[in-house]
PDB file of C-alpha atoms and ligand atoms in Angstrom:
ATOM      1  CA  MET X 127     193.469  39.120 156.513  1.00 35.00           C
ATOM      2  CA  SER X 128     191.392  38.774 153.358  1.00 36.00           C
ATOM      3  CA  PRO X 129     188.262  36.608 153.390  1.00 34.00           C
ATOM      4  CA  ALA X 130     188.942  32.958 153.963  1.00 33.00           C
ATOM      5  CA  GLY X 131     188.898  30.928 150.817  1.00 32.00           C
ATOM      6  CA  SER X 132     189.590  33.883 148.551  1.00 32.00           C
ATOM      7  CA  ILE X 133     190.608  32.849 145.100  1.00 29.00           C
ATOM      8  CA  PRO X 134     194.373  32.781 144.632  1.00 30.00           C
ATOM      9  CA  ARG X 135     195.665  35.519 142.473  1.00 29.00           C
ATOM     10  CA  VAL X 136     196.796  34.002 139.204  1.00 29.00           C
ATOM     11  CA  LEU X 137     199.959  35.653 138.071  1.00 29.00           C
ATOM     12  CA  GLY X 138     200.040  34.122 134.637  1.00 28.00           C
ATOM     13  CA  ASP X 139     203.414  33.264 133.267  1.00 27.00           C
ATOM     14  CA  ALA X 140     205.597  35.448 135.399  1.00 29.00           C
ATOM     15  CA  ARG X 141     208.748  33.560 134.476  1.00 29.00           C
ATOM     16  CA  PHE X 142     211.674  35.915 134.150  1.00 26.00           C
ATOM     17  CA  SER X 143     209.523  38.765 135.273  1.00 28.00           C
ATOM     18  CA  SER X 144     210.687  41.004 138.055  1.00 30.00           C
ATOM     19  CA  THR X 145     207.288  42.558 138.501  1.00 31.00           C
ATOM     20  CA  ALA X 146     205.430  39.641 140.082  1.00 33.00           C
ATOM     21  CA  PRO X 147     204.094  40.750 143.441  1.00 37.00           C
ATOM     22  CA  ARG X 148     205.926  39.257 146.345  1.00 38.00           C
ATOM     23  CA  GLY X 149     206.223  39.356 150.062  1.00 35.00           C
ATOM     24  CA  SER X 150     202.681  39.602 151.296  1.00 35.00           C
ATOM     25  CA  LEU X 151     202.189  39.424 155.040  1.00 36.00           C
ATOM     26  CA  HIS X 152     200.673  35.959 154.898  1.00 45.00           C
ATOM     27  CA  PHE X 153     203.363  34.383 152.811  1.00 56.00           C
ATOM     28  CA  MET X 154     205.266  31.743 154.726  1.00 72.00           C
ATOM     29  CA  PRO X 155     207.293  29.155 152.868  1.00 81.00           C
ATOM     30  CA  GLU X 156     206.789  25.657 154.203  1.00 83.00           C
ATOM     31  CA  LEU X 157     208.470  22.460 153.098  1.00 88.00           C
ATOM     32  CA  PRO X 158     206.537  22.123 149.813  1.00 85.00           C
ATOM     33  CA  GLU X 159     207.372  25.708 148.865  1.00 84.00           C
ATOM     34  CA  VAL X 160     211.058  25.123 149.582  1.00 88.00           C
ATOM     35  CA  GLU X 161     211.021  21.868 147.614  1.00 89.00           C
ATOM     36  CA  THR X 162     209.231  23.668 144.776  1.00 85.00           C
ATOM     37  CA  THR X 163     211.939  26.326 144.849  1.00 88.00           C
ATOM     38  CA  ARG X 164     214.649  23.659 144.810  1.00 91.00           C
ATOM     39  CA  ARG X 165     213.115  21.970 141.779  1.00 88.00           C
ATOM     40  CA  GLY X 166     212.685  25.335 140.093  1.00 86.00           C
ATOM     41  CA  ILE X 167     216.301  26.419 140.456  1.00 91.00           C
ATOM     42  CA  GLU X 168     217.934  22.995 139.973  1.00 93.00           C
ATOM     43  CA  PRO X 169     217.988  22.964 136.150  1.00 92.00           C
ATOM     44  CA  HIS X 170     219.268  26.543 136.073  1.00 93.00           C
ATOM     45  CA  ALA X 171     221.955  26.229 138.743  1.00 96.00           C
ATOM     46  CA  VAL X 172     223.453  22.741 138.686  1.00 97.00           C
ATOM     47  CA  GLY X 173     226.555  22.562 136.506  1.00 98.00           C
ATOM     48  CA  ARG X 174     226.880  26.342 136.427  1.00 98.00           C
ATOM     49  CA  ARG X 175     229.824  28.294 137.772  1.00 98.00           C
ATOM     50  CA  ILE X 176     229.329  31.164 140.195  1.00 98.00           C
ATOM     51  CA  LEU X 177     230.634  34.390 138.684  1.00 98.00           C
ATOM     52  CA  ALA X 178     229.907  36.429 141.774  1.00 98.00           C
ATOM     53  CA  LEU X 179     227.905  36.596 144.957  1.00 98.00           C
ATOM     54  CA  GLU X 180     226.664  40.157 145.276  1.00 98.00           C
ATOM     55  CA  VAL X 181     225.360  40.922 148.728  1.00 98.00           C
ATOM     56  CA  HIS X 182     223.247  44.064 148.774  1.00 97.00           C
ATOM     57  CA  GLU X 183     221.948  43.700 152.334  1.00 97.00           C
ATOM     58  CA  PRO X 184     223.938  41.441 154.672  1.00 97.00           C
ATOM     59  CA  ARG X 185     221.630  41.992 157.663  1.00 97.00           C
ATOM     60  CA  LEU X 186     219.448  38.920 157.352  1.00 96.00           C
ATOM     61  CA  ARG X 187     218.455  36.772 160.335  1.00 96.00           C
ATOM     62  CA  TRP X 188     222.180  36.232 160.756  1.00 96.00           C
ATOM     63  CA  ARG X 189     224.627  38.566 159.075  1.00 97.00           C
ATOM     64  CA  VAL X 190     225.983  37.247 155.778  1.00 97.00           C
ATOM     65  CA  PRO X 191     229.751  36.860 156.354  1.00 96.00           C
ATOM     66  CA  ASP X 192     231.831  39.539 154.638  1.00 97.00           C
ATOM     67  CA  ASP X 193     234.201  36.966 153.138  1.00 97.00           C
ATOM     68  CA  LEU X 194     231.460  34.806 151.596  1.00 98.00           C
ATOM     69  CA  PRO X 195     231.679  36.333 148.081  1.00 98.00           C
ATOM     70  CA  ASP X 196     235.408  35.505 147.951  1.00 98.00           C
ATOM     71  CA  LEU X 197     234.808  31.966 149.180  1.00 98.00           C
ATOM     72  CA  VAL X 198     232.241  30.986 146.566  1.00 98.00           C
ATOM     73  CA  ARG X 199     233.459  32.915 143.510  1.00 98.00           C
ATOM     74  CA  GLY X 200     234.428  30.634 140.630  1.00 98.00           C
ATOM     75  CA  GLN X 201     232.962  27.482 142.163  1.00 98.00           C
ATOM     76  CA  ARG X 202     230.687  25.189 140.218  1.00 98.00           C
ATOM     77  CA  VAL X 203     227.284  24.213 141.604  1.00 98.00           C
ATOM     78  CA  LEU X 204     227.246  20.420 141.872  1.00 98.00           C
ATOM     79  CA  HIS X 205     223.853  19.731 143.433  1.00 98.00           C
ATOM     80  CA  ALA X 206     220.744  21.549 144.652  1.00 97.00           C
ATOM     81  CA  LYS X 207     219.405  19.693 147.688  1.00 97.00           C
ATOM     82  CA  ARG X 208     217.015  20.326 150.541  1.00 95.00           C
ATOM     83  CA  ARG X 209     217.062  19.465 154.230  1.00 94.00           C
ATOM     84  CA  ALA X 210     213.959  20.499 156.149  1.00 91.00           C
ATOM     85  CA  LYS X 211     213.369  24.065 154.995  1.00 90.00           C
ATOM     86  CA  TYR X 212     217.005  24.681 154.044  1.00 94.00           C
ATOM     87  CA  LEU X 213     218.132  24.791 150.444  1.00 96.00           C
ATOM     88  CA  LEU X 214     221.609  23.329 150.072  1.00 98.00           C
ATOM     89  CA  LEU X 215     223.689  24.369 147.102  1.00 98.00           C
ATOM     90  CA  GLU X 216     226.619  21.985 147.013  1.00 98.00           C
ATOM     91  CA  LEU X 217     229.677  23.634 145.487  1.00 98.00           C
ATOM     92  CA  GLU X 218     233.080  22.168 144.676  1.00 98.00           C
ATOM     93  CA  SER X 219     234.629  23.197 148.019  1.00 97.00           C
ATOM     94  CA  GLY X 220     231.650  23.601 150.322  1.00 98.00           C
ATOM     95  CA  THR X 221     227.892  24.072 150.634  1.00 98.00           C
ATOM     96  CA  LEU X 222     225.682  27.156 150.724  1.00 98.00           C
ATOM     97  CA  LEU X 223     222.804  26.841 153.208  1.00 97.00           C
ATOM     98  CA  LEU X 224     219.890  29.111 152.401  1.00 97.00           C
ATOM     99  CA  HIS X 225     216.766  29.530 154.497  1.00 95.00           C
ATOM    100  CA  LEU X 226     213.805  31.457 153.090  1.00 91.00           C
ATOM    101  CA  GLY X 227     212.674  32.564 156.533  1.00 90.00           C
ATOM    102  CA  MET X 228     209.178  33.999 156.891  1.00 85.00           C
ATOM    103  CA  SER X 229     208.899  35.787 153.585  1.00 84.00           C
ATOM    104  CA  GLY X 230     211.866  34.887 151.393  1.00 90.00           C
ATOM    105  CA  SER X 231     211.884  33.790 147.786  1.00 88.00           C
ATOM    106  CA  LEU X 232     214.655  32.744 145.442  1.00 91.00           C
ATOM    107  CA  ARG X 233     214.079  33.457 141.786  1.00 89.00           C
ATOM    108  CA  VAL X 234     215.896  32.672 138.572  1.00 91.00           C
ATOM    109  CA  LEU X 235     216.222  35.901 136.604  1.00 92.00           C
ATOM    110  CA  PRO X 236     218.320  37.324 133.786  1.00 93.00           C
ATOM    111  CA  ALA X 237     221.311  38.968 135.488  1.00 94.00           C
ATOM    112  CA  GLU X 238     220.469  42.399 134.113  1.00 95.00           C
ATOM    113  CA  THR X 239     216.981  42.447 135.666  1.00 94.00           C
ATOM    114  CA  PRO X 240     216.672  45.628 137.747  1.00 96.00           C
ATOM    115  CA  ARG X 241     216.674  44.993 141.469  1.00 96.00           C
ATOM    116  CA  LEU X 242     213.599  45.590 143.588  1.00 94.00           C
ATOM    117  CA  THR X 243     213.335  46.669 147.199  1.00 94.00           C
ATOM    118  CA  HIS X 244     214.110  43.697 149.456  1.00 95.00           C
ATOM    119  CA  ASP X 245     216.323  41.986 146.866  1.00 96.00           C
ATOM    120  CA  HIS X 246     219.185  41.174 149.253  1.00 97.00           C
ATOM    121  CA  PHE X 247     221.652  39.111 147.278  1.00 98.00           C
ATOM    122  CA  ASP X 248     222.398  37.787 143.805  1.00 97.00           C
ATOM    123  CA  LEU X 249     224.238  34.613 142.954  1.00 97.00           C
ATOM    124  CA  GLN X 250     225.417  35.411 139.440  1.00 98.00           C
ATOM    125  CA  LEU X 251     225.885  32.331 137.276  1.00 98.00           C
ATOM    126  CA  ASP X 252     227.970  31.879 134.136  1.00 98.00           C
ATOM    127  CA  SER X 253     224.775  31.222 132.161  1.00 97.00           C
ATOM    128  CA  GLY X 254     223.768  34.880 132.350  1.00 96.00           C
ATOM    129  CA  SER X 255     221.109  34.080 134.945  1.00 95.00           C
ATOM    130  CA  THR X 256     221.140  35.079 138.565  1.00 96.00           C
ATOM    131  CA  LEU X 257     219.584  33.463 141.626  1.00 95.00           C
ATOM    132  CA  ARG X 258     218.073  36.480 143.347  1.00 95.00           C
ATOM    133  CA  PHE X 259     216.941  36.397 146.959  1.00 95.00           C
ATOM    134  CA  ASN X 260     214.092  38.672 148.009  1.00 93.00           C
ATOM    135  CA  ASP X 261     212.944  38.817 151.618  1.00 92.00           C
ATOM    136  CA  PRO X 262     210.900  41.744 152.962  1.00 91.00           C
ATOM    137  CA  ARG X 263     211.089  40.613 156.587  1.00 92.00           C
ATOM    138  CA  ARG X 264     214.732  39.485 156.483  1.00 94.00           C
ATOM    139  CA  PHE X 265     214.245  36.329 158.553  1.00 93.00           C
ATOM    140  CA  GLY X 266     216.006  34.364 155.843  1.00 95.00           C
ATOM    141  CA  SER X 267     219.653  33.394 156.103  1.00 96.00           C
ATOM    142  CA  LEU X 268     222.711  32.426 154.069  1.00 97.00           C
ATOM    143  CA  HIS X 269     225.511  30.293 155.510  1.00 97.00           C
ATOM    144  CA  TYR X 270     228.478  28.445 154.036  1.00 97.00           C
ATOM    145  CA  THR X 271     230.222  25.372 155.331  1.00 97.00           C
ATOM    146  CA  THR X 272     233.167  23.424 154.003  1.00 97.00           C
ATOM    147  CA  GLY X 273     232.308  20.397 156.122  1.00 95.00           C
ATOM    148  CA  ASP X 274     229.468  17.901 155.876  1.00 96.00           C
ATOM    149  CA  PRO X 275     226.394  20.169 155.770  1.00 96.00           C
ATOM    150  CA  ASN X 276     224.432  17.660 157.847  1.00 94.00           C
ATOM    151  CA  GLU X 277     226.905  18.315 160.676  1.00 95.00           C
ATOM    152  CA  HIS X 278     226.333  22.061 160.506  1.00 96.00           C
ATOM    153  CA  PRO X 279     224.805  23.347 163.770  1.00 94.00           C
ATOM    154  CA  LEU X 280     221.662  24.437 161.920  1.00 92.00           C
ATOM    155  CA  LEU X 281     221.064  20.972 160.507  1.00 93.00           C
ATOM    156  CA  ALA X 282     222.711  18.554 162.938  1.00 91.00           C
ATOM    157  CA  GLU X 283     219.787  18.363 165.371  1.00 88.00           C
ATOM    158  CA  LEU X 284     217.004  18.197 162.821  1.00 90.00           C
ATOM    159  CA  ALA X 285     214.405  15.453 163.059  1.00 92.00           C
ATOM    160  CA  PRO X 286     213.507  13.012 160.245  1.00 92.00           C
ATOM    161  CA  GLU X 287     212.181  14.281 156.935  1.00 93.00           C
ATOM    162  CA  PRO X 288     208.432  13.590 156.725  1.00 94.00           C
ATOM    163  CA  LEU X 289     208.833  12.099 153.246  1.00 93.00           C
ATOM    164  CA  ASP X 290     211.729   9.810 154.181  1.00 92.00           C
ATOM    165  CA  THR X 291     211.350   6.272 155.474  1.00 91.00           C
ATOM    166  CA  GLY X 292     212.518   7.348 158.954  1.00 91.00           C
ATOM    167  CA  PHE X 293     209.154   9.035 159.436  1.00 94.00           C
ATOM    168  CA  ASN X 294     206.712   6.129 159.743  1.00 95.00           C
ATOM    169  CA  ALA X 295     203.889   4.942 161.949  1.00 96.00           C
ATOM    170  CA  GLU X 296     206.288   3.269 164.388  1.00 96.00           C
ATOM    171  CA  TYR X 297     208.345   6.454 164.748  1.00 96.00           C
ATOM    172  CA  LEU X 298     205.260   8.612 165.308  1.00 96.00           C
ATOM    173  CA  TRP X 299     203.836   6.077 167.747  1.00 97.00           C
ATOM    174  CA  GLU X 300     207.009   6.135 169.842  1.00 96.00           C
ATOM    175  CA  THR X 301     207.171   9.926 169.586  1.00 95.00           C
ATOM    176  CA  THR X 302     203.605  10.462 170.757  1.00 96.00           C
ATOM    177  CA  ARG X 303     203.774   8.191 173.802  1.00 95.00           C
ATOM    178  CA  GLY X 304     203.896   9.941 177.112  1.00 83.00           C
ATOM    179  CA  ARG X 305     203.999  13.416 175.670  1.00 87.00           C
ATOM    180  CA  ARG X 306     201.869  16.095 177.311  1.00 91.00           C
ATOM    181  CA  VAL X 307     201.288  18.116 174.201  1.00 95.00           C
ATOM    182  CA  THR X 308     198.545  18.355 171.619  1.00 97.00           C
ATOM    183  CA  ILE X 309     198.983  16.376 168.439  1.00 97.00           C
ATOM    184  CA  LYS X 310     199.035  19.490 166.254  1.00 97.00           C
ATOM    185  CA  GLN X 311     201.794  21.087 168.277  1.00 96.00           C
ATOM    186  CA  LEU X 312     203.739  17.859 168.198  1.00 96.00           C
ATOM    187  CA  LEU X 313     203.484  17.709 164.397  1.00 95.00           C
ATOM    188  CA  MET X 314     204.794  21.263 164.175  1.00 93.00           C
ATOM    189  CA  ASN X 315     207.751  20.609 166.485  1.00 92.00           C
ATOM    190  CA  SER X 316     210.756  20.513 164.174  1.00 85.00           C
ATOM    191  CA  LYS X 317     212.743  18.560 166.757  1.00 88.00           C
ATOM    192  CA  LEU X 318     210.332  15.647 166.201  1.00 92.00           C
ATOM    193  CA  VAL X 319     209.537  15.955 162.501  1.00 92.00           C
ATOM    194  CA  VAL X 320     210.752  18.709 160.199  1.00 91.00           C
ATOM    195  CA  GLY X 321     208.844  20.832 157.759  1.00 84.00           C
ATOM    196  CA  VAL X 322     205.233  20.295 158.827  1.00 90.00           C
ATOM    197  CA  GLY X 323     203.998  23.831 159.279  1.00 87.00           C
ATOM    198  CA  ASN X 324     200.639  25.253 160.187  1.00 90.00           C
ATOM    199  CA  ILE X 325     198.834  24.667 156.905  1.00 89.00           C
ATOM    200  CA  TYR X 326     199.925  21.089 156.455  1.00 91.00           C
ATOM    201  CA  ALA X 327     199.428  20.131 160.096  1.00 95.00           C
ATOM    202  CA  SER X 328     195.789  21.267 159.911  1.00 95.00           C
ATOM    203  CA  GLU X 329     195.228  19.514 156.614  1.00 95.00           C
ATOM    204  CA  ALA X 330     196.910  16.274 157.675  1.00 97.00           C
ATOM    205  CA  LEU X 331     194.832  16.128 160.863  1.00 98.00           C
ATOM    206  CA  PHE X 332     191.669  16.593 158.839  1.00 98.00           C
ATOM    207  CA  ARG X 333     192.601  13.743 156.525  1.00 98.00           C
ATOM    208  CA  ALA X 334     193.522  11.565 159.506  1.00 98.00           C
ATOM    209  CA  LYS X 335     190.155  12.412 161.164  1.00 98.00           C
ATOM    210  CA  VAL X 336     191.913  13.532 164.342  1.00 98.00           C
ATOM    211  CA  ARG X 337     191.089  16.755 166.187  1.00 98.00           C
ATOM    212  CA  PRO X 338     194.044  19.126 166.552  1.00 98.00           C
ATOM    213  CA  ARG X 339     193.526  19.583 170.316  1.00 97.00           C
ATOM    214  CA  ARG X 340     193.817  15.889 171.118  1.00 97.00           C
ATOM    215  CA  GLN X 341     196.650  14.944 173.435  1.00 97.00           C
ATOM    216  CA  ALA X 342     199.323  13.285 171.320  1.00 97.00           C
ATOM    217  CA  ARG X 343     199.486  10.310 173.669  1.00 96.00           C
ATOM    218  CA  SER X 344     195.733   9.688 173.299  1.00 97.00           C
ATOM    219  CA  LEU X 345     196.025   8.652 169.651  1.00 97.00           C
ATOM    220  CA  SER X 346     195.455   5.000 168.881  1.00 97.00           C
ATOM    221  CA  ARG X 347     197.816   2.989 166.712  1.00 97.00           C
ATOM    222  CA  GLU X 348     195.322   3.227 163.881  1.00 98.00           C
ATOM    223  CA  GLU X 349     195.078   6.996 164.218  1.00 98.00           C
ATOM    224  CA  VAL X 350     198.848   7.323 164.289  1.00 98.00           C
ATOM    225  CA  ALA X 351     199.102   5.234 161.127  1.00 98.00           C
ATOM    226  CA  ARG X 352     196.431   7.339 159.403  1.00 98.00           C
ATOM    227  CA  LEU X 353     198.183  10.521 160.456  1.00 98.00           C
ATOM    228  CA  THR X 354     201.545   9.337 159.155  1.00 97.00           C
ATOM    229  CA  ARG X 355     199.999   8.617 155.778  1.00 97.00           C
ATOM    230  CA  ALA X 356     198.091  11.919 155.817  1.00 97.00           C
ATOM    231  CA  VAL X 357     201.252  13.964 156.455  1.00 96.00           C
ATOM    232  CA  ARG X 358     202.968  12.304 153.515  1.00 94.00           C
ATOM    233  CA  THR X 359     199.922  12.736 151.295  1.00 93.00           C
ATOM    234  CA  VAL X 360     199.404  16.450 151.905  1.00 91.00           C
ATOM    235  CA  LEU X 361     203.089  17.265 151.483  1.00 91.00           C
ATOM    236  CA  THR X 362     203.426  15.142 148.350  1.00 90.00           C
ATOM    237  CA  MET X 363     200.324  16.671 146.808  1.00 87.00           C
ATOM    238  CA  ALA X 364     201.437  20.174 147.678  1.00 85.00           C
ATOM    239  CA  ILE X 365     204.855  19.601 146.122  1.00 84.00           C
ATOM    240  CA  ARG X 366     203.254  18.176 143.003  1.00 81.00           C
ATOM    241  CA  VAL X 367     201.241  21.343 142.420  1.00 76.00           C
ATOM    242  CA  GLY X 368     203.979  23.755 143.442  1.00 69.00           C
ATOM    243  CA  GLY X 369     203.162  24.598 147.032  1.00 62.00           C
ATOM    244  CA  THR X 370     200.191  26.467 148.413  1.00 57.00           C
ATOM    245  CA  THR X 371     199.228  29.840 147.056  1.00 43.00           C
ATOM    246  CA  LEU X 372     199.187  32.072 150.087  1.00 40.00           C
ATOM    247  CA  ARG X 373     198.080  35.274 148.434  1.00 39.00           C
ATOM    248  CA  ASP X 374     200.990  35.477 146.047  1.00 42.00           C
ATOM    249  CA  TYR X 375     203.411  32.691 146.667  1.00 46.00           C
ATOM    250  CA  VAL X 376     205.399  32.009 143.532  1.00 50.00           C
ATOM    251  CA  GLY X 377     207.880  29.247 142.891  1.00 53.00           C
ATOM    252  CA  ALA X 378     211.403  29.839 141.644  1.00 54.00           C
ATOM    253  CA  ASP X 379     210.109  29.804 138.102  1.00 50.00           C
ATOM    254  CA  GLY X 380     207.659  32.572 138.920  1.00 50.00           C
ATOM    255  CA  LEU X 381     204.572  30.403 138.711  1.00 49.00           C
ATOM    256  CA  PRO X 382     202.104  30.324 141.572  1.00 51.00           C
ATOM    257  CA  GLY X 383     201.394  27.261 143.672  1.00 58.00           C
ATOM    258  CA  TYR X 384     197.917  25.837 143.484  1.00 62.00           C
ATOM    259  CA  PHE X 385     197.565  23.680 146.583  1.00 70.00           C
ATOM    260  CA  ARG X 386     195.252  26.260 148.160  1.00 69.00           C
ATOM    261  CA  GLN X 387     192.465  25.061 145.910  1.00 69.00           C
ATOM    262  CA  LYS X 388     192.792  21.619 147.476  1.00 78.00           C
ATOM    263  CA  LEU X 389     192.708  22.712 151.115  1.00 88.00           C
ATOM    264  CA  TYR X 390     189.972  21.062 153.163  1.00 94.00           C
ATOM    265  CA  VAL X 391     189.970  23.240 156.282  1.00 95.00           C
ATOM    266  CA  TYR X 392     192.855  25.730 156.339  1.00 92.00           C
ATOM    267  CA  GLU X 393     191.533  29.321 156.273  1.00 89.00           C
ATOM    268  CA  ARG X 394     188.022  27.994 155.652  1.00 93.00           C
ATOM    269  CA  ALA X 395     186.459  29.010 158.995  1.00 96.00           C
ATOM    270  CA  SER X 396     182.615  28.889 158.932  1.00 97.00           C
ATOM    271  CA  GLN X 397     182.587  27.499 155.416  1.00 97.00           C
ATOM    272  CA  PRO X 398     181.043  24.075 154.827  1.00 97.00           C
ATOM    273  CA  CYS X 399     183.402  21.134 155.246  1.00 97.00           C
ATOM    274  CA  ARG X 400     184.205  19.810 151.796  1.00 95.00           C
ATOM    275  CA  LYS X 401     183.363  16.286 152.957  1.00 96.00           C
ATOM    276  CA  CYS X 402     180.272  16.625 155.160  1.00 97.00           C
ATOM    277  CA  GLY X 403     179.036  20.212 154.946  1.00 97.00           C
ATOM    278  CA  THR X 404     179.458  21.027 158.660  1.00 98.00           C
ATOM    279  CA  PRO X 405     180.888  24.546 159.134  1.00 98.00           C
ATOM    280  CA  VAL X 406     184.656  24.446 159.619  1.00 98.00           C
ATOM    281  CA  ARG X 407     185.764  25.733 163.017  1.00 98.00           C
ATOM    282  CA  GLN X 408     188.752  27.878 163.863  1.00 97.00           C
ATOM    283  CA  PHE X 409     190.579  28.467 167.119  1.00 97.00           C
ATOM    284  CA  THR X 410     193.975  29.672 168.230  1.00 96.00           C
ATOM    285  CA  GLN X 411     196.527  27.102 169.289  1.00 93.00           C
ATOM    286  CA  GLY X 412     200.072  28.005 170.174  1.00 88.00           C
ATOM    287  CA  GLN X 413     199.436  31.474 168.709  1.00 89.00           C
ATOM    288  CA  ARG X 414     198.537  29.995 165.335  1.00 92.00           C
ATOM    289  CA  SER X 415     195.127  29.585 163.758  1.00 94.00           C
ATOM    290  CA  THR X 416     193.899  26.011 163.679  1.00 97.00           C
ATOM    291  CA  TYR X 417     191.028  24.747 161.575  1.00 97.00           C
ATOM    292  CA  TYR X 418     189.038  21.540 161.860  1.00 98.00           C
ATOM    293  CA  CYS X 419     185.710  19.904 161.092  1.00 98.00           C
ATOM    294  CA  PRO X 420     183.889  19.015 164.326  1.00 98.00           C
ATOM    295  CA  SER X 421     182.016  16.261 162.526  1.00 98.00           C
ATOM    296  CA  CYS X 422     184.757  14.547 160.493  1.00 98.00           C
ATOM    297  CA  GLN X 423     187.466  14.782 163.170  1.00 98.00           C
ATOM    298  CA  LYS X 424     187.273  12.944 166.488  1.00 96.00           C
TER     299      LYS X 424
HETATM  300 ZN1   ZN A 539     183.425  17.356 157.855  1.00 88.06          ZN
END
């Protein structure tokens, strides 16, 4: 791990470049990164027809079905949506469900761009561009359904979106009552709320002034309300600036995310809290690093 708070590598305008570094060990797309990817590909994909799906490596988290190229060839892309950390490409006869996994990225590139190691499939569009999926660790996935995508087994059980109205103080209050789990682990439980990963859970708890190790059921109504707002704020801000730069995260347009520069505690162990100057503390919780300010958070 490089020193906490290291300056994000600025890639410059890497649009349409196949040489931007990708796939570092610490890269982990969370909801803002997936939303950034969706917004990046939307203008390039929607309205375009799929010339071909070229699968170079079908062994992703689940094997890409052999008949998928035949199923999607010739279909027009109607919408680019997102549910939790899934990208949904709605086609004329069905929907492609793409998950970026631990290290995946989807880029818009000219079709003739030479492939790199870990480029696993290309969705060739009639514009001359291709949506190219790169994933060093191959935890990503590609599925297709002709039914309602929200009924697909991967999506059917998902909890409310943190930016939708279903996620509110009342919902979080009900969810936290009687649960013997820490508030940070509750926030990261995708059966209760989707898309709040390690970075944003730490940051939201800082903003809500709540310590990550607190029992979820110990939070007051006021704290729950603050936390609900904080989750929305950190995700909205992160989406606005294109996700968090974790070493070399780049959006679909090849530009890096800048949310890292706005992080209060994440990966800032021993550095002064940006609000009060107290050294930020780090500990391990559920096998993930957690960061908090012992002075600002109660
Ligand atoms: Zn502080």
